[in-house]
Amino acid sequence: MTSVHRDVDDRIDFRESSDGGPRRPLRELSEQDLRAHTAEVLDRARGRSVALTDAVDDEDLVKQHSKLMSPLVWDLAHIGSQEEIWLVRDVGGREPLRPDIDDLYDAFQHPRATRPSLPLLGPSEARGYVEEVRRKAFDVLERTPLSGRDVTRTAFAFGMIAQHEQQHCETMLATHQLRKGDPVLHAPAPPPAQVRDLPDEVVVPAGSFVMGTSVEPWALDNERPAHEVFVDAFAIDTTPVTGARYAEFVDDGGYADPRWWSDDGWAYRSEHGIVAPRFWRREGGRWWRTRFGVYEPVPDDEPVVHVSYHEAEAFAAWAGKRLPTEAEWEKAARYDPATGRSRRYPWGDDDPTPEHANLGQRHLRPAPVGAYPRGVSALGVHQLIGDVWEWTSSDFRPYPGFVAFPYREYSEVFFGPEYKVLRGGSFGSDPVAVRGTFRNWDLPIRRQIFAGFRCARDVHPGDAGV
Ligand code: AVJ
Ligand code: FE
């Protein structure tokens, strides 16, 4: 794969939205409309963090449910602390509210495992703090010109903080999944499959496409800039790998056969005695799982979730395939062969609606494959956005021309070989925090996140379909 950094066609074509009204790009909104939209997005994030923290009692809020996670009350105050730092102090130029707690909620000062022993704000203090910060942040939003400085142009910092809160809402949802006890979160089931008998794979011919973005106003630093990438011909699974298909791998002895595993993967599997996805259990001749406190059969046709990179890679080897690279994933999601453009989302440039993708914690599980025909990409690939994060084979690295913005600790300090990129968002991700260009990353051993995968393979000129 080669990548060229030069001026590329990176425009956005908005069409009519499904409800008839024009859906306009953020940068074309009046300041007043942009403020109203931004306030709505911030309100939606707050509604969710309040719901996730009100769902349990105070004892549960301050407790550590897993060594991998912070107490929920830490996430809540950390959300407020980041909002204070960026919106109140930096953008607003206001006096600090609680300079004394900056360090407690600095993720780099205290690893997750040590957070419960810190003198954290208690539940009611934390709730009061985030409310006070939000009042000030809304006041700043009212008064700040949304042009000029890079950090305020098109309300960037406000969008970044809304995404930050939603990212922590997904983290808090993962904490809920690790929590023991009766179910406290409830949501309707996702839609059933609408289309069946989809082809197994889609073949994508060799060629260049535009990866990343320079024009999406709320895209984060690691998604920038847009650059042209040549991708060899490949085939990619039409849908994520399902629970039934994954169970075939498990039942075929996949976890006991080092042929399918990398050295690191085999060592990790052996050391931790891993024999199936996290939260799976074999009972009465079939696989069961625990999902937000509910014990239920693993659904055959839902994408598998809670697998590590190592497990995804081993499955792919067993299946005679491999994981897609990040560029392959993004090309499958965004490239429109009819126009040669890269779209914002698989279905086009319009923001996601409930018809397009399973996002936003509307359903507390992935939807069956085939449930979102309206979310299909121009190339014919389904469910790239929503349902489950998808592991790619790529390390988390900067694009050519990367500039850290507005702070090195968002992305830059994580670049390198330790982290693998995940794409597409999950049922737990809010639409504001997922795009065709959005990049997530985690360690290859992690499986508490809502991650699954799909496979890819090389195809060669002369193979059928190329
Ligand atoms: C992009 C999901 C890897 O949760 O560690 C939250 C997002 N950065 N607070 C994370 C983030 C700072 C980040 N991920
Ligand atoms: Fe954070």
Tab-separated table of C-alpha atoms and ligand atoms in Angstrom:
chain	number	residue	atom	x	y	z
A	1	MET	CA	0.000	0.000	0.000
A	2	THR	CA	1.363	3.405	-0.932
A	3	SER	CA	0.041	6.665	0.284
A	4	VAL	CA	0.484	10.092	-1.268
A	5	HIS	CA	-0.123	13.293	0.589
A	6	ARG	CA	-1.320	15.925	-1.838
A	7	ASP	CA	-4.434	17.908	-2.588
A	8	VAL	CA	-7.262	15.477	-3.040
A	9	ASP	CA	-10.920	15.848	-3.893
A	10	ASP	CA	-12.469	15.783	-0.462
A	11	ARG	CA	-15.792	17.570	-0.909
A	12	ILE	CA	-19.035	16.695	0.811
A	13	ASP	CA	-22.240	16.465	-1.239
A	14	PHE	CA	-25.265	16.724	0.996
A	15	ARG	CA	-28.549	15.500	-0.379
A	16	GLU	CA	-32.106	15.835	0.847
A	17	SER	CA	-32.549	14.098	4.165
A	18	SER	CA	-35.041	11.269	4.540
A	19	ASP	CA	-37.517	13.545	6.355
A	20	GLY	CA	-37.608	15.915	3.395
A	21	GLY	CA	-35.721	18.870	4.827
A	22	PRO	CA	-32.273	19.762	3.633
A	23	ARG	CA	-29.549	18.328	5.835
A	24	ARG	CA	-26.832	20.883	5.634
A	25	PRO	CA	-23.177	20.609	6.455
A	26	LEU	CA	-22.254	22.163	9.800
A	27	ARG	CA	-20.119	24.769	8.129
A	28	GLU	CA	-23.079	26.111	6.184
A	29	LEU	CA	-25.261	26.641	9.256
A	30	SER	CA	-25.736	30.141	10.638
A	31	GLU	CA	-23.971	30.710	13.964
A	32	GLN	CA	-27.337	30.572	15.659
A	33	ASP	CA	-28.288	27.235	14.089
A	34	LEU	CA	-24.835	25.842	14.767
A	35	ARG	CA	-25.142	26.825	18.443
A	36	ALA	CA	-28.579	25.207	18.674
A	37	HIS	CA	-27.299	22.021	17.022
A	38	THR	CA	-24.221	21.917	19.275
A	39	ALA	CA	-26.326	22.444	22.409
A	40	GLU	CA	-28.578	19.567	21.329
A	41	VAL	CA	-25.613	17.248	20.845
A	42	LEU	CA	-24.196	18.212	24.261
A	43	ASP	CA	-27.621	17.653	25.857
A	44	ARG	CA	-27.877	14.217	24.292
A	45	ALA	CA	-24.476	13.267	25.711
A	46	ARG	CA	-25.468	14.505	29.154
A	47	GLY	CA	-28.773	12.641	29.048
A	48	ARG	CA	-26.813	9.468	28.458
A	49	SER	CA	-24.127	9.944	31.104
A	50	VAL	CA	-26.841	10.779	33.637
A	51	ALA	CA	-28.862	7.683	32.670
A	52	LEU	CA	-25.818	5.412	32.914
A	53	THR	CA	-24.864	6.753	36.332
A	54	ASP	CA	-28.415	7.055	37.744
A	55	ALA	CA	-29.023	3.399	36.876
A	56	VAL	CA	-27.046	2.174	39.885
A	57	ASP	CA	-26.876	3.131	43.553
A	58	ASP	CA	-24.051	5.123	45.140
A	59	GLU	CA	-22.203	2.042	46.301
A	60	ASP	CA	-22.090	0.752	42.738
A	61	LEU	CA	-21.021	4.138	41.406
A	62	VAL	CA	-17.869	4.328	43.507
A	63	LYS	CA	-17.008	0.652	43.209
A	64	GLN	CA	-14.553	-0.782	40.717
A	65	HIS	CA	-16.378	-3.430	38.696
A	66	SER	CA	-13.235	-4.555	36.901
A	67	LYS	CA	-9.535	-3.754	37.119
A	68	LEU	CA	-9.820	-2.667	33.489
A	69	MET	CA	-12.311	0.059	34.241
A	70	SER	CA	-12.657	3.189	36.344
A	71	PRO	CA	-15.436	3.538	38.901
A	72	LEU	CA	-18.420	5.103	37.079
A	73	VAL	CA	-18.152	8.158	39.329
A	74	TRP	CA	-14.618	8.730	38.008
A	75	ASP	CA	-15.850	8.779	34.387
A	76	LEU	CA	-18.571	11.245	35.327
A	77	ALA	CA	-16.272	13.768	37.009
A	78	HIS	CA	-13.600	13.236	34.324
A	79	ILE	CA	-16.203	14.217	31.706
A	80	GLY	CA	-16.771	17.434	33.656
A	81	SER	CA	-13.072	18.039	34.149
A	82	GLN	CA	-12.290	17.819	30.401
A	83	GLU	CA	-15.226	20.116	29.690
A	84	GLU	CA	-13.963	22.603	32.265
A	85	ILE	CA	-10.433	22.529	30.831
A	86	TRP	CA	-11.431	22.944	27.160
A	87	LEU	CA	-14.680	24.858	27.107
A	88	VAL	CA	-14.643	26.924	30.297
A	89	ARG	CA	-10.932	27.715	30.623
A	90	ASP	CA	-9.452	27.436	27.122
A	91	VAL	CA	-12.299	28.571	24.856
A	92	GLY	CA	-14.098	30.743	27.438
A	93	GLY	CA	-10.990	32.160	29.108
A	94	ARG	CA	-12.851	31.840	32.429
A	95	GLU	CA	-11.483	31.215	35.902
A	96	PRO	CA	-11.030	27.544	36.839
A	97	LEU	CA	-13.864	26.070	38.924
A	98	ARG	CA	-11.877	23.259	40.528
A	99	PRO	CA	-8.155	23.569	39.673
A	100	ASP	CA	-7.530	21.308	42.673
A	101	ILE	CA	-9.008	18.243	40.959
A	102	ASP	CA	-7.307	18.468	37.536
A	103	ASP	CA	-4.750	15.894	38.540
A	104	LEU	CA	-7.279	13.377	39.944
A	105	TYR	CA	-9.096	13.227	36.618
A	106	ASP	CA	-6.041	13.265	34.393
A	107	ALA	CA	-6.101	9.802	32.813
A	108	PHE	CA	-2.315	9.906	32.388
A	109	GLN	CA	-1.592	10.538	36.080
A	110	HIS	CA	-3.538	7.577	37.376
A	111	PRO	CA	-3.996	4.224	35.614
A	112	ARG	CA	-7.534	2.834	35.811
A	113	ALA	CA	-6.626	0.184	38.364
A	114	THR	CA	-5.550	2.806	40.938
A	115	ARG	CA	-8.476	5.196	40.528
A	116	PRO	CA	-10.761	3.756	43.245
A	117	SER	CA	-8.200	4.591	45.941
A	118	LEU	CA	-8.024	8.296	44.993
A	119	PRO	CA	-9.867	10.958	47.002
A	120	LEU	CA	-12.460	11.268	44.220
A	121	LEU	CA	-15.530	13.478	44.303
A	122	GLY	CA	-18.424	11.466	45.706
A	123	PRO	CA	-21.586	10.842	43.673
A	124	SER	CA	-23.465	13.998	44.648
A	125	GLU	CA	-20.365	16.216	44.436
A	126	ALA	CA	-19.568	14.808	41.003
A	127	ARG	CA	-23.138	15.402	39.815
A	128	GLY	CA	-23.074	18.970	41.113
A	129	TYR	CA	-19.694	19.594	39.514
A	130	VAL	CA	-20.663	18.427	36.004
A	131	GLU	CA	-23.851	20.505	36.161
A	132	GLU	CA	-21.978	23.643	37.138
A	133	VAL	CA	-19.403	23.114	34.401
A	134	ARG	CA	-22.190	22.581	31.866
A	135	ARG	CA	-23.944	25.835	32.840
A	136	LYS	CA	-20.694	27.725	32.271
A	137	ALA	CA	-19.958	25.853	29.029
A	138	PHE	CA	-23.385	26.798	27.630
A	139	ASP	CA	-22.724	30.395	28.575
A	140	VAL	CA	-19.405	30.212	26.708
A	141	LEU	CA	-21.167	28.630	23.702
A	142	GLU	CA	-23.616	31.573	23.620
A	143	ARG	CA	-20.875	34.190	23.633
A	144	THR	CA	-18.027	32.701	21.610
A	145	PRO	CA	-17.711	33.533	17.911
A	146	LEU	CA	-17.632	30.209	16.081
A	147	SER	CA	-14.983	31.303	13.630
A	148	GLY	CA	-11.463	32.632	13.979
A	149	ARG	CA	-9.390	30.351	16.221
A	150	ASP	CA	-8.991	26.770	14.968
A	151	VAL	CA	-10.337	25.444	18.251
A	152	THR	CA	-13.637	27.359	17.977
A	153	ARG	CA	-14.140	27.255	14.196
A	154	THR	CA	-17.426	25.504	13.435
A	155	ALA	CA	-17.689	24.879	17.202
A	156	PHE	CA	-14.877	22.293	17.033
A	157	ALA	CA	-14.025	22.246	20.751
A	158	PHE	CA	-17.706	21.823	21.658
A	159	GLY	CA	-18.007	18.950	19.184
A	160	MET	CA	-14.825	17.417	20.552
A	161	ILE	CA	-16.150	17.608	24.118
A	162	ALA	CA	-19.499	16.088	23.103
A	163	GLN	CA	-17.589	13.233	21.433
A	164	HIS	CA	-15.425	12.874	24.537
A	165	GLU	CA	-18.496	12.546	26.771
A	166	GLN	CA	-20.043	9.999	24.384
A	167	GLN	CA	-16.795	8.006	24.273
A	168	HIS	CA	-16.894	7.804	28.045
A	169	CYS	CA	-20.572	6.811	27.839
A	170	GLU	CA	-19.472	3.841	25.751
A	171	THR	CA	-16.751	3.094	28.311
A	172	MET	CA	-19.364	3.324	31.093
A	173	LEU	CA	-21.588	0.950	29.116
A	174	ALA	CA	-18.674	-1.505	29.014
A	175	THR	CA	-18.383	-1.104	32.802
A	176	HIS	CA	-22.090	-1.962	33.085
A	177	GLN	CA	-21.450	-5.095	31.036
A	178	LEU	CA	-18.719	-6.129	33.490
A	179	ARG	CA	-20.858	-5.361	36.526
A	180	LYS	CA	-22.296	-8.334	38.415
A	181	GLY	CA	-25.905	-8.360	39.534
A	182	ASP	CA	-29.424	-7.969	38.263
A	183	PRO	CA	-30.028	-6.098	35.004
A	184	VAL	CA	-30.469	-2.340	35.412
A	185	LEU	CA	-30.334	-1.265	31.748
A	186	HIS	CA	-33.185	-2.054	29.388
A	187	ALA	CA	-33.724	-1.373	25.704
A	188	PRO	CA	-35.874	-2.743	22.886
A	189	ALA	CA	-34.465	-5.479	20.635
A	190	PRO	CA	-32.780	-4.339	17.409
A	191	PRO	CA	-34.607	-4.835	14.096
A	192	PRO	CA	-34.576	-8.360	12.624
A	193	ALA	CA	-32.712	-9.268	9.440
A	194	GLN	CA	-34.404	-7.604	6.440
A	195	VAL	CA	-32.277	-9.265	3.790
A	196	ARG	CA	-31.071	-12.847	3.760
A	197	ASP	CA	-28.706	-14.836	1.578
A	198	LEU	CA	-26.303	-11.969	1.154
A	199	PRO	CA	-23.181	-12.985	-0.772
A	200	ASP	CA	-20.322	-13.964	1.556
A	201	GLU	CA	-17.910	-11.375	0.185
A	202	VAL	CA	-17.586	-8.291	-1.927
A	203	VAL	CA	-14.619	-7.965	-4.292
A	204	VAL	CA	-13.015	-4.529	-4.502
A	205	PRO	CA	-10.804	-3.952	-7.544
A	206	ALA	CA	-7.356	-2.382	-7.172
A	207	GLY	CA	-7.185	1.417	-7.223
A	208	SER	CA	-6.721	4.598	-5.271
A	209	PHE	CA	-9.229	6.243	-2.984
A	210	VAL	CA	-9.271	9.204	-0.614
A	211	MET	CA	-8.711	8.135	2.988
A	212	GLY	CA	-9.266	10.431	5.973
A	213	THR	CA	-10.693	13.926	5.803
A	214	SER	CA	-9.640	17.550	5.744
A	215	VAL	CA	-13.160	18.975	5.577
A	216	GLU	CA	-15.254	17.249	8.256
A	217	PRO	CA	-15.519	20.006	10.882
A	218	TRP	CA	-15.646	17.751	13.956
A	219	ALA	CA	-13.192	15.099	12.735
A	220	LEU	CA	-10.443	14.551	15.304
A	221	ASP	CA	-6.758	15.038	14.593
A	222	ASN	CA	-5.959	11.391	13.777
A	223	GLU	CA	-8.573	11.326	10.952
A	224	ARG	CA	-6.719	14.128	9.135
A	225	PRO	CA	-5.636	15.021	6.543
A	226	ALA	CA	-7.381	13.519	3.503
A	227	HIS	CA	-4.803	11.661	1.436
A	228	GLU	CA	-4.853	9.336	-1.515
A	229	VAL	CA	-4.092	5.683	-0.883
A	230	PHE	CA	-3.613	2.918	-3.459
A	231	VAL	CA	-5.208	-0.346	-2.346
A	232	ASP	CA	-4.611	-3.649	-4.140
A	233	ALA	CA	-7.616	-5.748	-5.112
A	234	PHE	CA	-9.148	-7.510	-2.114
A	235	ALA	CA	-12.301	-9.275	-1.013
A	236	ILE	CA	-14.070	-8.355	2.220
A	237	ASP	CA	-16.870	-10.119	4.082
A	238	THR	CA	-20.276	-8.585	3.338
A	239	THR	CA	-21.152	-8.675	7.053
A	240	PRO	CA	-19.347	-9.023	10.364
A	241	VAL	CA	-18.607	-12.575	11.524
A	242	THR	CA	-21.640	-13.969	13.377
A	243	GLY	CA	-21.931	-15.830	16.677
A	244	ALA	CA	-22.823	-19.078	14.872
A	245	ARG	CA	-19.821	-18.883	12.573
A	246	TYR	CA	-17.535	-17.998	15.467
A	247	ALA	CA	-18.889	-20.959	17.457
A	248	GLU	CA	-17.832	-23.244	14.587
A	249	PHE	CA	-14.273	-22.070	15.128
A	250	VAL	CA	-14.507	-22.640	18.864
A	251	ASP	CA	-16.156	-26.041	18.472
A	252	ASP	CA	-13.576	-27.057	15.860
A	253	GLY	CA	-10.885	-26.716	18.536
A	254	GLY	CA	-9.698	-23.356	17.259
A	255	TYR	CA	-8.557	-22.219	20.709
A	256	ALA	CA	-6.420	-25.341	21.146
A	257	ASP	CA	-4.561	-25.190	17.840
A	258	PRO	CA	-1.475	-22.938	17.726
A	259	ARG	CA	-1.540	-23.027	13.907
A	260	TRP	CA	-4.170	-20.283	13.877
A	261	TRP	CA	-2.566	-17.990	16.422
A	262	SER	CA	0.290	-15.510	16.342
A	263	ASP	CA	3.003	-16.089	18.966
A	264	ASP	CA	1.666	-13.192	21.049
A	265	GLY	CA	-1.887	-14.421	20.625
A	266	TRP	CA	-1.025	-17.970	21.655
A	267	ALA	CA	0.886	-16.742	24.708
A	268	TYR	CA	-2.046	-14.522	25.728
A	269	ARG	CA	-4.584	-17.336	25.224
A	270	SER	CA	-2.452	-19.769	27.210
A	271	GLU	CA	-1.621	-17.438	30.070
A	272	HIS	CA	-5.238	-16.403	30.610
A	273	GLY	CA	-6.840	-19.773	29.849
A	274	ILE	CA	-9.054	-18.236	27.178
A	275	VAL	CA	-11.348	-20.741	25.463
A	276	ALA	CA	-14.177	-18.612	24.021
A	277	PRO	CA	-15.224	-14.947	23.712
A	278	ARG	CA	-15.562	-12.976	26.936
A	279	PHE	CA	-18.965	-13.554	28.625
A	280	TRP	CA	-19.557	-16.868	26.751
A	281	ARG	CA	-20.256	-20.110	28.575
A	282	ARG	CA	-20.934	-23.626	27.315
A	283	GLU	CA	-23.964	-25.303	28.878
A	284	GLY	CA	-26.338	-28.051	27.750
A	285	GLY	CA	-24.639	-28.522	24.402
A	286	ARG	CA	-24.714	-24.906	23.315
A	287	TRP	CA	-23.133	-21.495	23.931
A	288	TRP	CA	-24.687	-18.974	26.301
A	289	ARG	CA	-23.669	-15.447	27.141
A	290	THR	CA	-24.293	-12.865	29.809
A	291	ARG	CA	-25.342	-9.490	28.429
A	292	PHE	CA	-25.990	-6.621	30.846
A	293	GLY	CA	-27.019	-9.110	33.512
A	294	VAL	CA	-29.191	-11.306	31.250
A	295	TYR	CA	-28.111	-14.917	30.657
A	296	GLU	CA	-29.209	-15.984	27.172
A	297	PRO	CA	-28.223	-18.234	24.257
A	298	VAL	CA	-25.614	-16.724	21.949
A	299	PRO	CA	-27.701	-15.583	18.963
A	300	ASP	CA	-26.660	-17.324	15.759
A	301	ASP	CA	-27.026	-14.385	13.414
A	302	GLU	CA	-25.704	-11.483	15.492
A	303	PRO	CA	-22.131	-10.325	14.999
A	304	VAL	CA	-19.846	-11.876	17.598
A	305	VAL	CA	-18.784	-9.332	20.228
A	306	HIS	CA	-16.201	-9.210	23.028
A	307	VAL	CA	-13.333	-10.806	21.143
A	308	SER	CA	-9.754	-9.570	21.270
A	309	TYR	CA	-7.640	-8.781	18.226
A	310	HIS	CA	-5.773	-12.046	18.821
A	311	GLU	CA	-8.995	-14.073	18.680
A	312	ALA	CA	-10.169	-12.230	15.557
A	313	GLU	CA	-6.845	-12.903	13.877
A	314	ALA	CA	-6.944	-16.592	14.840
A	315	PHE	CA	-10.494	-16.989	13.521
A	316	ALA	CA	-9.490	-15.382	10.222
A	317	ALA	CA	-6.531	-17.761	9.832
A	318	TRP	CA	-8.792	-20.758	10.589
A	319	ALA	CA	-11.241	-19.477	7.946
A	320	GLY	CA	-8.435	-19.195	5.364
A	321	LYS	CA	-8.627	-15.424	5.422
A	322	ARG	CA	-7.103	-12.457	7.264
A	323	LEU	CA	-8.316	-9.237	8.873
A	324	PRO	CA	-8.745	-6.214	6.598
A	325	THR	CA	-6.233	-3.409	6.786
A	326	GLU	CA	-7.575	-0.090	7.936
A	327	ALA	CA	-7.335	1.288	4.371
A	328	GLU	CA	-9.292	-1.693	3.012
A	329	TRP	CA	-11.974	-1.193	5.643
A	330	GLU	CA	-12.305	2.516	4.870
A	331	LYS	CA	-12.347	1.946	1.110
A	332	ALA	CA	-15.102	-0.670	1.515
A	333	ALA	CA	-17.032	1.825	3.625
A	334	ARG	CA	-16.544	5.113	1.768
A	335	TYR	CA	-15.463	4.612	-1.834
A	336	ASP	CA	-18.118	5.207	-4.464
A	337	PRO	CA	-16.932	3.701	-7.765
A	338	ALA	CA	-19.566	5.676	-9.709
A	339	THR	CA	-18.083	9.046	-8.742
A	340	GLY	CA	-14.624	8.142	-7.461
A	341	ARG	CA	-15.430	10.091	-4.262
A	342	SER	CA	-15.191	8.953	-0.676
A	343	ARG	CA	-18.464	9.408	1.218
A	344	ARG	CA	-18.839	10.462	4.853
A	345	TYR	CA	-20.685	7.213	5.616
A	346	PRO	CA	-21.285	3.988	3.684
A	347	TRP	CA	-24.761	5.144	2.589
A	348	GLY	CA	-23.749	8.648	1.545
A	349	ASP	CA	-23.101	11.997	3.179
A	350	ASP	CA	-26.198	12.269	5.387
A	351	ASP	CA	-25.850	11.829	9.125
A	352	PRO	CA	-26.903	8.412	10.481
A	353	THR	CA	-30.569	7.753	11.282
A	354	PRO	CA	-32.018	4.675	13.026
A	355	GLU	CA	-32.651	3.235	9.530
A	356	HIS	CA	-28.970	3.297	8.635
A	357	ALA	CA	-27.188	1.764	11.578
A	358	ASN	CA	-27.400	0.364	15.091
A	359	LEU	CA	-25.817	3.218	17.052
A	360	GLY	CA	-26.520	5.318	20.121
A	361	GLN	CA	-27.335	2.661	22.746
A	362	ARG	CA	-30.868	2.411	21.317
A	363	HIS	CA	-30.454	-1.353	21.449
A	364	LEU	CA	-28.151	-2.971	23.948
A	365	ARG	CA	-26.821	-5.546	21.514
A	366	PRO	CA	-25.649	-5.889	17.916
A	367	ALA	CA	-28.403	-6.400	15.335
A	368	PRO	CA	-28.552	-9.561	13.209
A	369	VAL	CA	-26.655	-9.439	9.939
A	370	GLY	CA	-28.911	-8.096	7.179
A	371	ALA	CA	-30.793	-5.794	9.567
A	372	TYR	CA	-29.691	-2.549	7.901
A	373	PRO	CA	-30.058	-2.739	4.115
A	374	ARG	CA	-30.236	1.076	3.990
A	375	GLY	CA	-26.792	1.290	5.542
A	376	VAL	CA	-25.088	-0.647	2.735
A	377	SER	CA	-21.997	0.924	1.156
A	378	ALA	CA	-21.691	1.796	-2.526
A	379	LEU	CA	-19.596	-1.345	-2.927
A	380	GLY	CA	-22.295	-3.516	-1.309
A	381	VAL	CA	-20.828	-4.038	2.162
A	382	HIS	CA	-23.259	-4.167	5.117
A	383	GLN	CA	-23.187	-2.967	8.722
A	384	LEU	CA	-19.802	-1.276	8.611
A	385	ILE	CA	-21.149	1.426	10.913
A	386	GLY	CA	-22.689	0.419	14.248
A	387	ASP	CA	-23.331	-3.009	15.817
A	388	VAL	CA	-19.706	-3.877	16.694
A	389	TRP	CA	-16.344	-2.158	16.427
A	390	GLU	CA	-14.290	-4.042	13.853
A	391	TRP	CA	-10.671	-4.976	14.437
A	392	THR	CA	-8.352	-4.186	11.545
A	393	SER	CA	-4.848	-5.558	11.046
A	394	SER	CA	-3.346	-2.044	11.121
A	395	ASP	CA	-1.295	-0.472	13.875
A	396	PHE	CA	-2.486	2.944	15.049
A	397	ARG	CA	-0.253	5.382	13.151
A	398	PRO	CA	-0.496	8.986	11.971
A	399	TYR	CA	-1.565	9.767	8.416
A	400	PRO	CA	1.006	11.595	6.284
A	401	GLY	CA	0.787	15.275	7.238
A	402	PHE	CA	-0.682	14.588	10.725
A	403	VAL	CA	-0.664	17.519	13.149
A	404	ALA	CA	-1.610	16.922	16.801
A	405	PHE	CA	-4.680	19.033	17.646
A	406	PRO	CA	-5.621	20.363	20.074
A	407	TYR	CA	-3.535	18.209	22.431
A	408	ARG	CA	-0.922	15.476	21.964
A	409	GLU	CA	-2.549	13.191	24.499
A	410	TYR	CA	-5.671	12.582	22.419
A	411	SER	CA	-3.899	10.563	19.689
A	412	GLU	CA	-0.220	11.192	19.251
A	413	VAL	CA	1.034	9.511	22.397
A	414	PHE	CA	-0.719	6.275	21.334
A	415	PHE	CA	0.792	6.018	17.852
A	416	GLY	CA	3.003	2.990	17.352
A	417	PRO	CA	2.929	-0.795	17.172
A	418	GLU	CA	1.219	-1.493	20.524
A	419	TYR	CA	-2.278	-0.431	19.475
A	420	LYS	CA	-4.519	-1.873	16.762
A	421	VAL	CA	-7.124	0.207	14.954
A	422	LEU	CA	-10.833	-0.546	15.226
A	423	ARG	CA	-13.405	0.970	12.890
A	424	GLY	CA	-17.108	1.643	12.527
A	425	GLY	CA	-18.475	2.123	16.043
A	426	SER	CA	-20.764	-0.201	17.985
A	427	PHE	CA	-24.331	-0.231	19.297
A	428	GLY	CA	-22.824	1.610	22.262
A	429	SER	CA	-21.358	4.490	20.211
A	430	ASP	CA	-23.229	7.717	19.616
A	431	PRO	CA	-23.550	8.983	16.028
A	432	VAL	CA	-21.579	12.128	16.928
A	433	ALA	CA	-18.592	9.934	17.762
A	434	VAL	CA	-18.625	7.708	14.644
A	435	ARG	CA	-17.857	8.530	11.007
A	436	GLY	CA	-16.519	6.721	7.975
A	437	THR	CA	-13.169	8.242	8.896
A	438	PHE	CA	-13.347	7.728	12.688
A	439	ARG	CA	-10.439	5.749	14.173
A	440	ASN	CA	-10.551	3.910	17.479
A	441	TRP	CA	-7.658	1.940	18.913
A	442	ASP	CA	-6.959	-0.532	21.677
A	443	LEU	CA	-4.464	-3.135	22.827
A	444	PRO	CA	-4.745	-6.450	20.933
A	445	ILE	CA	-5.577	-8.318	24.180
A	446	ARG	CA	-8.619	-6.223	25.093
A	447	ARG	CA	-12.105	-7.695	24.872
A	448	GLN	CA	-14.304	-5.752	27.262
A	449	ILE	CA	-14.982	-3.288	24.432
A	450	PHE	CA	-17.865	-3.967	22.020
A	451	ALA	CA	-15.567	-5.376	19.366
A	452	GLY	CA	-16.093	-7.975	16.678
A	453	PHE	CA	-14.630	-8.159	13.182
A	454	ARG	CA	-15.051	-9.197	9.579
A	455	CYS	CA	-12.497	-10.977	7.384
A	456	ALA	CA	-10.824	-10.093	4.111
A	457	ARG	CA	-8.476	-11.803	1.679
A	458	ASP	CA	-6.199	-11.025	-1.238
A	459	VAL	CA	-7.564	-11.486	-4.734
A	460	HIS	CA	-5.425	-11.681	-7.835
A	461	PRO	CA	-6.006	-10.513	-11.389
A	462	GLY	CA	-7.700	-13.368	-13.186
A	463	ASP	CA	-9.649	-14.475	-10.079
A	464	ALA	CA	-13.371	-14.461	-10.708
A	465	GLY	CA	-14.890	-11.025	-10.187
A	466	VAL	CA	-11.738	-8.932	-10.490
B	1	AVJ	C1	-10.456	6.695	21.389
B	1	AVJ	C2	-11.726	5.256	22.807
B	1	AVJ	C3	-9.355	4.951	22.592
B	1	AVJ	O1	-11.355	5.921	25.650
B	1	AVJ	O2	-9.209	5.759	25.643
B	1	AVJ	C4	-11.410	9.265	26.076
B	1	AVJ	C5	-11.066	8.077	23.846
B	1	AVJ	N1	-9.622	9.801	24.992
B	1	AVJ	N2	-10.734	10.164	26.793
B	1	AVJ	C6	-10.257	6.152	25.141
B	1	AVJ	C7	-10.707	9.026	24.957
B	1	AVJ	C8	-9.630	10.495	26.152
B	1	AVJ	C9	-10.159	6.883	23.813
B	1	AVJ	N3	-10.426	5.966	22.669
B	2	FE	FE	-11.289	10.923	28.646
